[in-house]
mmCIF file of C-alpha atoms in Angstrom:
data_model
loop_
_atom_site.group_PDB
_atom_site.id
_atom_site.type_symbol
_atom_site.label_atom_id
_atom_site.label_comp_id
_atom_site.label_asym_id
_atom_site.label_seq_id
_atom_site.Cartn_x
_atom_site.Cartn_y
_atom_site.Cartn_z
ATOM 1 C CA MET A 10 3.301 -3.404 -61.196
ATOM 2 C CA GLU A 11 -0.172 -3.142 -62.680
ATOM 3 C CA GLU A 12 -0.944 -5.119 -65.851
ATOM 4 C CA ILE A 13 -3.983 -3.887 -67.774
ATOM 5 C CA LYS A 14 -5.604 -5.085 -70.985
ATOM 6 C CA LEU A 15 -6.278 -2.381 -73.572
ATOM 7 C CA ASP A 16 -8.102 -2.856 -76.865
ATOM 8 C CA VAL A 17 -6.889 -0.589 -79.690
ATOM 9 C CA LEU A 18 -7.800 -0.268 -83.355
ATOM 10 C CA VAL A 19 -5.449 -0.166 -86.324
ATOM 11 C CA ARG A 20 -5.811 3.192 -88.091
ATOM 12 C CA SER A 21 -5.092 4.155 -91.650
ATOM 13 C CA GLU A 22 -5.761 7.863 -91.096
ATOM 14 C CA ILE A 23 -2.508 9.784 -91.478
ATOM 15 C CA GLY A 24 -2.023 13.555 -91.552
ATOM 16 C CA SER A 25 -3.158 16.443 -89.365
ATOM 17 C CA ARG A 26 -6.645 16.772 -90.898
ATOM 18 C CA ARG A 27 -7.471 13.099 -90.434
ATOM 19 C CA ILE A 28 -5.983 13.119 -86.925
ATOM 20 C CA LYS A 29 -8.451 15.862 -85.973
ATOM 21 C CA GLY A 30 -11.248 13.636 -87.239
ATOM 22 C CA ILE A 31 -10.055 10.798 -84.980
ATOM 23 C CA ARG A 32 -10.142 13.094 -81.965
ATOM 24 C CA ARG A 33 -13.661 14.279 -82.850
ATOM 25 C CA GLU A 34 -14.735 10.613 -82.759
ATOM 26 C CA ASN A 35 -13.424 10.485 -79.157
ATOM 27 C CA PHE A 36 -10.328 8.448 -79.951
ATOM 28 C CA VAL A 37 -6.693 9.242 -79.142
ATOM 29 C CA PRO A 38 -4.249 8.711 -82.043
ATOM 30 C CA ALA A 39 -1.258 6.600 -81.006
ATOM 31 C CA VAL A 40 1.731 4.665 -82.328
ATOM 32 C CA LEU A 41 3.003 1.281 -81.126
ATOM 33 C CA TYR A 42 6.768 0.934 -81.476
ATOM 34 C CA GLY A 43 8.472 -2.455 -81.366
ATOM 35 C CA GLU A 44 12.163 -3.304 -81.202
ATOM 36 C CA GLY A 45 13.238 -4.295 -84.707
ATOM 37 C CA GLN A 46 9.649 -4.054 -85.958
ATOM 38 C CA LYS A 47 7.734 -1.551 -88.038
ATOM 39 C CA ALA A 48 5.728 0.989 -86.019
ATOM 40 C CA THR A 49 1.962 0.420 -86.015
ATOM 41 C CA ALA A 50 -0.463 3.350 -86.192
ATOM 42 C CA ILE A 51 -3.364 2.764 -83.778
ATOM 43 C CA LYS A 52 -6.159 4.645 -82.015
ATOM 44 C CA VAL A 53 -7.335 4.278 -78.421
ATOM 45 C CA ASP A 54 -10.779 4.854 -76.919
ATOM 46 C CA ARG A 55 -10.387 8.154 -75.046
ATOM 47 C CA LYS A 56 -12.824 7.406 -72.208
ATOM 48 C CA ILE A 57 -11.180 4.077 -71.387
ATOM 49 C CA TYR A 58 -7.643 5.464 -71.511
ATOM 50 C CA GLU A 59 -8.476 8.577 -69.469
ATOM 51 C CA ARG A 60 -10.107 6.423 -66.780
ATOM 52 C CA ILE A 61 -7.000 4.221 -66.514
ATOM 53 C CA ARG A 62 -4.801 7.304 -66.424
ATOM 54 C CA ARG A 63 -6.782 8.828 -63.526
ATOM 55 C CA GLN A 64 -6.836 5.619 -61.505
ATOM 56 C CA HIS A 65 -3.089 4.991 -61.887
ATOM 57 C CA HIS A 66 -1.747 8.540 -61.998
ATOM 58 C CA GLY A 67 2.046 8.628 -61.650
ATOM 59 C CA GLU A 68 2.434 4.835 -61.830
ATOM 60 C CA ASN A 69 4.169 2.689 -64.406
ATOM 61 C CA ILE A 70 1.702 0.334 -66.103
ATOM 62 C CA ILE A 71 2.209 -2.681 -68.348
ATOM 63 C CA PHE A 72 -0.457 -2.569 -71.047
ATOM 64 C CA HIS A 73 -1.417 -5.797 -72.784
ATOM 65 C CA ILE A 74 -2.437 -4.151 -76.035
ATOM 66 C CA ASN A 75 -4.935 -6.104 -78.114
ATOM 67 C CA VAL A 76 -4.537 -4.766 -81.630
ATOM 68 C CA LEU A 77 -7.824 -5.161 -83.526
ATOM 69 C CA GLU A 78 -8.582 -4.687 -87.198
ATOM 70 C CA GLY A 79 -12.342 -4.571 -87.282
ATOM 71 C CA GLU A 80 -13.415 -7.664 -85.320
ATOM 72 C CA LYS A 81 -10.169 -9.486 -86.041
ATOM 73 C CA LYS A 82 -7.551 -9.638 -83.285
ATOM 74 C CA LEU A 83 -4.058 -9.318 -84.709
ATOM 75 C CA LYS A 84 -1.848 -9.750 -81.651
ATOM 76 C CA ASP A 85 -1.444 -9.104 -77.922
ATOM 77 C CA TYR A 86 1.548 -6.829 -77.291
ATOM 78 C CA PRO A 87 2.932 -6.104 -73.795
ATOM 79 C CA ALA A 88 3.889 -2.417 -73.826
ATOM 80 C CA ILE A 89 4.496 0.640 -71.676
ATOM 81 C CA VAL A 90 3.814 4.302 -72.382
ATOM 82 C CA LYS A 91 6.907 5.930 -73.822
ATOM 83 C CA GLU A 92 5.475 9.445 -74.185
ATOM 84 C CA GLU A 93 2.200 11.336 -73.931
ATOM 85 C CA GLN A 94 1.489 14.570 -75.789
ATOM 86 C CA LEU A 95 -0.879 16.735 -73.727
ATOM 87 C CA ASN A 96 -2.913 19.859 -74.409
ATOM 88 C CA PRO A 97 -1.047 22.604 -72.461
ATOM 89 C CA VAL A 98 -4.313 24.225 -71.359
ATOM 90 C CA THR A 99 -6.781 21.376 -70.708
ATOM 91 C CA ASP A 100 -4.244 18.564 -70.009
ATOM 92 C CA GLU A 101 -6.196 16.428 -72.494
ATOM 93 C CA VAL A 102 -4.207 13.568 -74.062
ATOM 94 C CA LEU A 103 -3.547 14.383 -77.729
ATOM 95 C CA HIS A 104 -1.216 11.535 -78.726
ATOM 96 C CA ILE A 105 0.412 8.450 -77.168
ATOM 97 C CA ASP A 106 3.595 6.570 -77.992
ATOM 98 C CA PHE A 107 3.651 2.953 -76.747
ATOM 99 C CA ASN A 108 6.847 0.910 -76.528
ATOM 100 C CA GLN A 109 6.530 -2.837 -77.004
ATOM 101 C CA ILE A 110 8.518 -4.754 -74.362
ATOM 102 C CA SER A 111 9.452 -8.302 -73.415
ATOM 103 C CA LEU A 112 8.344 -9.401 -69.949
ATOM 104 C CA LYS A 113 11.569 -11.435 -69.729
ATOM 105 C CA LYS A 114 13.933 -8.597 -70.621
ATOM 106 C CA LYS A 115 15.054 -5.799 -68.291
ATOM 107 C CA ILE A 116 14.104 -2.223 -69.148
ATOM 108 C CA THR A 117 14.935 1.243 -67.826
ATOM 109 C CA VAL A 118 12.127 3.327 -66.321
ATOM 110 C CA LYS A 119 11.686 6.262 -63.941
ATOM 111 C CA VAL A 120 10.107 5.652 -60.533
ATOM 112 C CA ALA A 121 8.958 8.284 -58.023
ATOM 113 C CA LEU A 122 10.920 8.746 -54.775
ATOM 114 C CA VAL A 123 8.798 9.245 -51.642
ATOM 115 C CA ALA A 124 10.189 10.511 -48.312
ATOM 116 C CA LYS A 125 9.080 8.475 -45.291
ATOM 117 C CA GLY A 126 8.978 10.027 -41.816
ATOM 118 C CA GLU A 127 9.823 13.490 -40.445
ATOM 119 C CA PRO A 128 13.508 14.386 -40.059
ATOM 120 C CA VAL A 129 14.883 15.266 -36.611
ATOM 121 C CA GLY A 130 16.399 18.389 -38.129
ATOM 122 C CA VAL A 131 12.932 19.552 -39.183
ATOM 123 C CA LYS A 132 10.924 18.533 -36.122
ATOM 124 C CA ARG A 133 13.436 19.608 -33.456
ATOM 125 C CA ASP A 134 15.620 22.243 -35.097
ATOM 126 C CA GLY A 135 13.221 23.973 -37.496
ATOM 127 C CA GLY A 136 15.035 23.023 -40.707
ATOM 128 C CA SER A 137 13.464 22.079 -44.037
ATOM 129 C CA LEU A 138 13.594 18.859 -46.047
ATOM 130 C CA SER A 139 14.776 19.614 -49.575
ATOM 131 C CA HIS A 140 14.112 17.191 -52.461
ATOM 132 C CA MET A 141 17.040 17.286 -54.865
ATOM 133 C CA LEU A 142 15.844 14.278 -56.893
ATOM 134 C CA TRP A 143 12.179 13.331 -57.334
ATOM 135 C CA GLU A 144 12.582 10.290 -59.594
ATOM 136 C CA LEU A 145 15.081 7.463 -59.842
ATOM 137 C CA ASP A 146 16.163 5.772 -63.071
ATOM 138 C CA ILE A 147 16.004 2.042 -62.416
ATOM 139 C CA VAL A 148 16.730 -1.140 -64.390
ATOM 140 C CA CYS A 149 14.655 -4.279 -63.815
ATOM 141 C CA LEU A 150 12.200 -6.691 -65.379
ATOM 142 C CA PRO A 151 8.861 -5.081 -66.259
ATOM 143 C CA THR A 152 7.071 -7.264 -63.706
ATOM 144 C CA GLN A 153 9.409 -6.009 -60.947
ATOM 145 C CA ILE A 154 8.844 -2.276 -61.428
ATOM 146 C CA PRO A 155 7.745 -0.812 -58.048
ATOM 147 C CA HIS A 156 4.946 1.786 -57.807
ATOM 148 C CA HIS A 157 7.363 4.056 -55.937
ATOM 149 C CA ILE A 158 10.490 3.865 -53.794
ATOM 150 C CA GLU A 159 10.331 4.957 -50.135
ATOM 151 C CA VAL A 160 13.307 6.713 -48.562
ATOM 152 C CA GLU A 161 13.539 6.779 -44.746
ATOM 153 C CA VAL A 162 14.406 10.319 -43.583
ATOM 154 C CA SER A 163 13.414 10.419 -39.878
ATOM 155 C CA LYS A 164 17.026 10.269 -38.593
ATOM 156 C CA LEU A 165 18.306 13.154 -40.723
ATOM 157 C CA GLU A 166 19.651 16.179 -38.826
ATOM 158 C CA ILE A 167 20.577 19.635 -40.126
ATOM 159 C CA SER A 168 22.939 19.356 -43.137
ATOM 160 C CA ASP A 169 22.532 15.546 -43.350
ATOM 161 C CA SER A 170 21.887 14.106 -46.831
ATOM 162 C CA ILE A 171 20.819 10.868 -48.461
ATOM 163 C CA HIS A 172 22.587 9.843 -51.653
ATOM 164 C CA VAL A 173 21.499 7.409 -54.366
ATOM 165 C CA LYS A 174 23.914 4.823 -52.931
ATOM 166 C CA ASP A 175 22.083 5.008 -49.566
ATOM 167 C CA ILE A 176 18.681 3.964 -50.953
ATOM 168 C CA VAL A 177 17.564 0.409 -50.220
ATOM 169 C CA LEU A 178 16.090 -0.963 -53.461
ATOM 170 C CA PRO A 179 13.794 -3.961 -53.904
ATOM 171 C CA GLU A 180 15.308 -7.240 -55.005
ATOM 172 C CA GLY A 181 16.076 -7.327 -58.712
ATOM 173 C CA VAL A 182 16.051 -3.524 -59.036
ATOM 174 C CA ALA A 183 19.194 -1.450 -59.722
ATOM 175 C CA ALA A 184 19.674 2.321 -59.989
ATOM 176 C CA LYS A 185 21.280 3.916 -63.057
ATOM 177 C CA ASN A 186 21.892 7.330 -61.445
ATOM 178 C CA ASP A 187 25.313 8.384 -60.164
ATOM 179 C CA PRO A 188 25.660 6.797 -56.666
ATOM 180 C CA GLU A 189 26.934 10.113 -55.248
ATOM 181 C CA THR A 190 23.899 12.107 -56.400
ATOM 182 C CA ILE A 191 22.094 13.759 -53.465
ATOM 183 C CA VAL A 192 18.443 12.727 -53.232
ATOM 184 C CA LEU A 193 17.278 14.478 -50.046
ATOM 185 C CA THR A 194 18.913 16.883 -47.612
ATOM 186 C CA VAL A 195 17.904 18.865 -44.516
ATOM 187 C CA VAL A 196 18.728 22.562 -44.779
ATOM 188 C CA PRO A 197 18.984 24.921 -41.754
ATOM 189 C CA PRO A 198 16.224 27.435 -41.011
ATOM 190 C CA MET A 199 16.420 30.849 -42.627
ATOM 191 C CA LYS A 200 17.708 33.624 -40.318
ATOM 192 C CA GLU A 201 16.400 37.178 -40.465
ATOM 193 C CA GLU A 202 19.151 39.776 -40.828
ATOM 194 C CA ALA A 203 19.339 42.319 -37.967
ATOM 195 C CA PRO A 204 19.344 45.994 -39.018
ATOM 196 C CA SER A 205 22.848 47.564 -39.119
ATOM 197 C CA ALA A 206 23.992 50.295 -36.690
ATOM 198 C CA GLU A 207 24.120 52.859 -39.506
ATOM 199 C CA ALA A 208 20.564 52.030 -40.578
ATOM 200 C CA GLY A 209 19.406 52.407 -36.954
ATOM 201 C CA ALA A 210 21.123 55.777 -36.601
ATOM 202 C CA GLU A 211 19.511 57.059 -39.790
ATOM 203 C CA ALA A 212 16.096 55.926 -38.601
ATOM 204 C CA LYS A 213 16.508 57.805 -35.279
ATOM 205 C CA ALA A 214 17.842 61.052 -36.816
ATOM 206 C CA GLU A 215 15.185 63.781 -37.031
ATOM 207 C CA PRO A 216 15.017 66.095 -40.042
ATOM 208 C CA GLU A 217 15.961 69.738 -39.458
ATOM 209 C CA VAL A 218 12.956 72.091 -39.387
ATOM 210 C CA ILE A 219 13.455 75.629 -40.700
ATOM 211 C CA LYS A 220 10.860 78.142 -39.500
ATOM 212 C CA GLU A 221 10.041 81.297 -41.425
ATOM 213 C CA LYS A 222 10.780 84.528 -39.514
ATOM 214 C CA LYS A 223 7.635 86.565 -38.906
ATOM 215 C CA PRO A 224 7.727 90.269 -39.979
ATOM 216 C CA GLU A 225 7.860 92.884 -37.211
ATOM 217 C CA ALA A 226 4.671 94.694 -36.217
ATOM 218 C CA GLY A 227 3.771 97.529 -38.502
ATOM 219 C CA GLU A 228 5.772 96.239 -41.404
ATOM 220 C CA LYS A 229 4.404 94.658 -44.522
ATOM 221 C CA LYS A 230 6.045 92.338 -46.948
ATOM 222 C CA ALA A 231 7.050 93.868 -50.223
ATOM 223 C CA GLU A 232 5.400 92.720 -53.331
ATOM 224 C CA GLU A 233 7.413 90.516 -55.629
ATOM 225 C CA GLY A 234 10.630 92.267 -56.622
ATOM 226 C CA GLY A 235 9.897 95.305 -54.234
ATOM 227 C CA GLU A 236 11.181 96.481 -50.807
ATOM 228 C CA ALA A 237 9.364 96.615 -47.461
ATOM 229 C CA LYS A 238 7.444 99.926 -46.912
ATOM 230 C CA ALA A 239 8.067 101.968 -43.753
ATOM 231 C CA ASP A 240 5.215 102.745 -41.300
ATOM 232 C CA PRO A 241 4.348 106.519 -41.722
ATOM 233 C CA LYS A 242 3.550 106.914 -37.954
ATOM 234 C CA LYS A 243 7.038 105.777 -37.001
ATOM 235 C CA GLU A 244 8.585 108.181 -39.505
ATOM 236 C CA ALA A 245 6.593 111.125 -38.036
ATOM 237 C CA LYS A 246 7.877 110.337 -34.508
ATOM 238 C CA LYS A 247 11.464 110.296 -35.801
ATOM 239 C CA ASP A 248 11.029 113.742 -37.412
ATOM 240 C CA ALA A 249 9.545 115.206 -34.156
ATOM 241 C CA LYS A 250 12.660 114.102 -32.260
#
């Protein structure tokens, strides 16, 4: 568990207009909450905090927060980030809530679950490894919080699962999740459906073609709404007979 010192300044600016001014000065407005203590409004240097955030992305960090009022140091508070408010477009940190903690008292935090190895059911049988749970709620001392928890999956075959109760946790760490909760499972490969017999018969059937009957020699088609006109040469032959 990383422990990092962070200098912050007490702020008296309250309200949306003043908060915007803090951000323009390249600070992040924040609040430090303490158990049984009054919350302290503070501001954090944006560049320093963003650098720490990039270097330790996804990790739990213990901050030793040095609260300063001008040049005067008020107190060193061990704390963790309770919540970050982010800009939905730029992902820029807009506000931070810190929770003061005791290094000698257990706390509850979320830790990432990482699959280790390639399941037999994936490598040999073409299945897929499905993550049902990405984080585990654990209880431990702040100094015992692991960066992540590895879960061995190489022996899993099709339809095998790993539950919370199957995870081997570090010493001093306990899970709060339901022991029967599925964490990882190997699902069978997707099968393509074969076309039905009816669909095949329809595909093979050819459409009926209706051909227009050609008029006999010497005859002409009547105009719209009229009748066909007789050939005068044929009529003369009939009269001669």
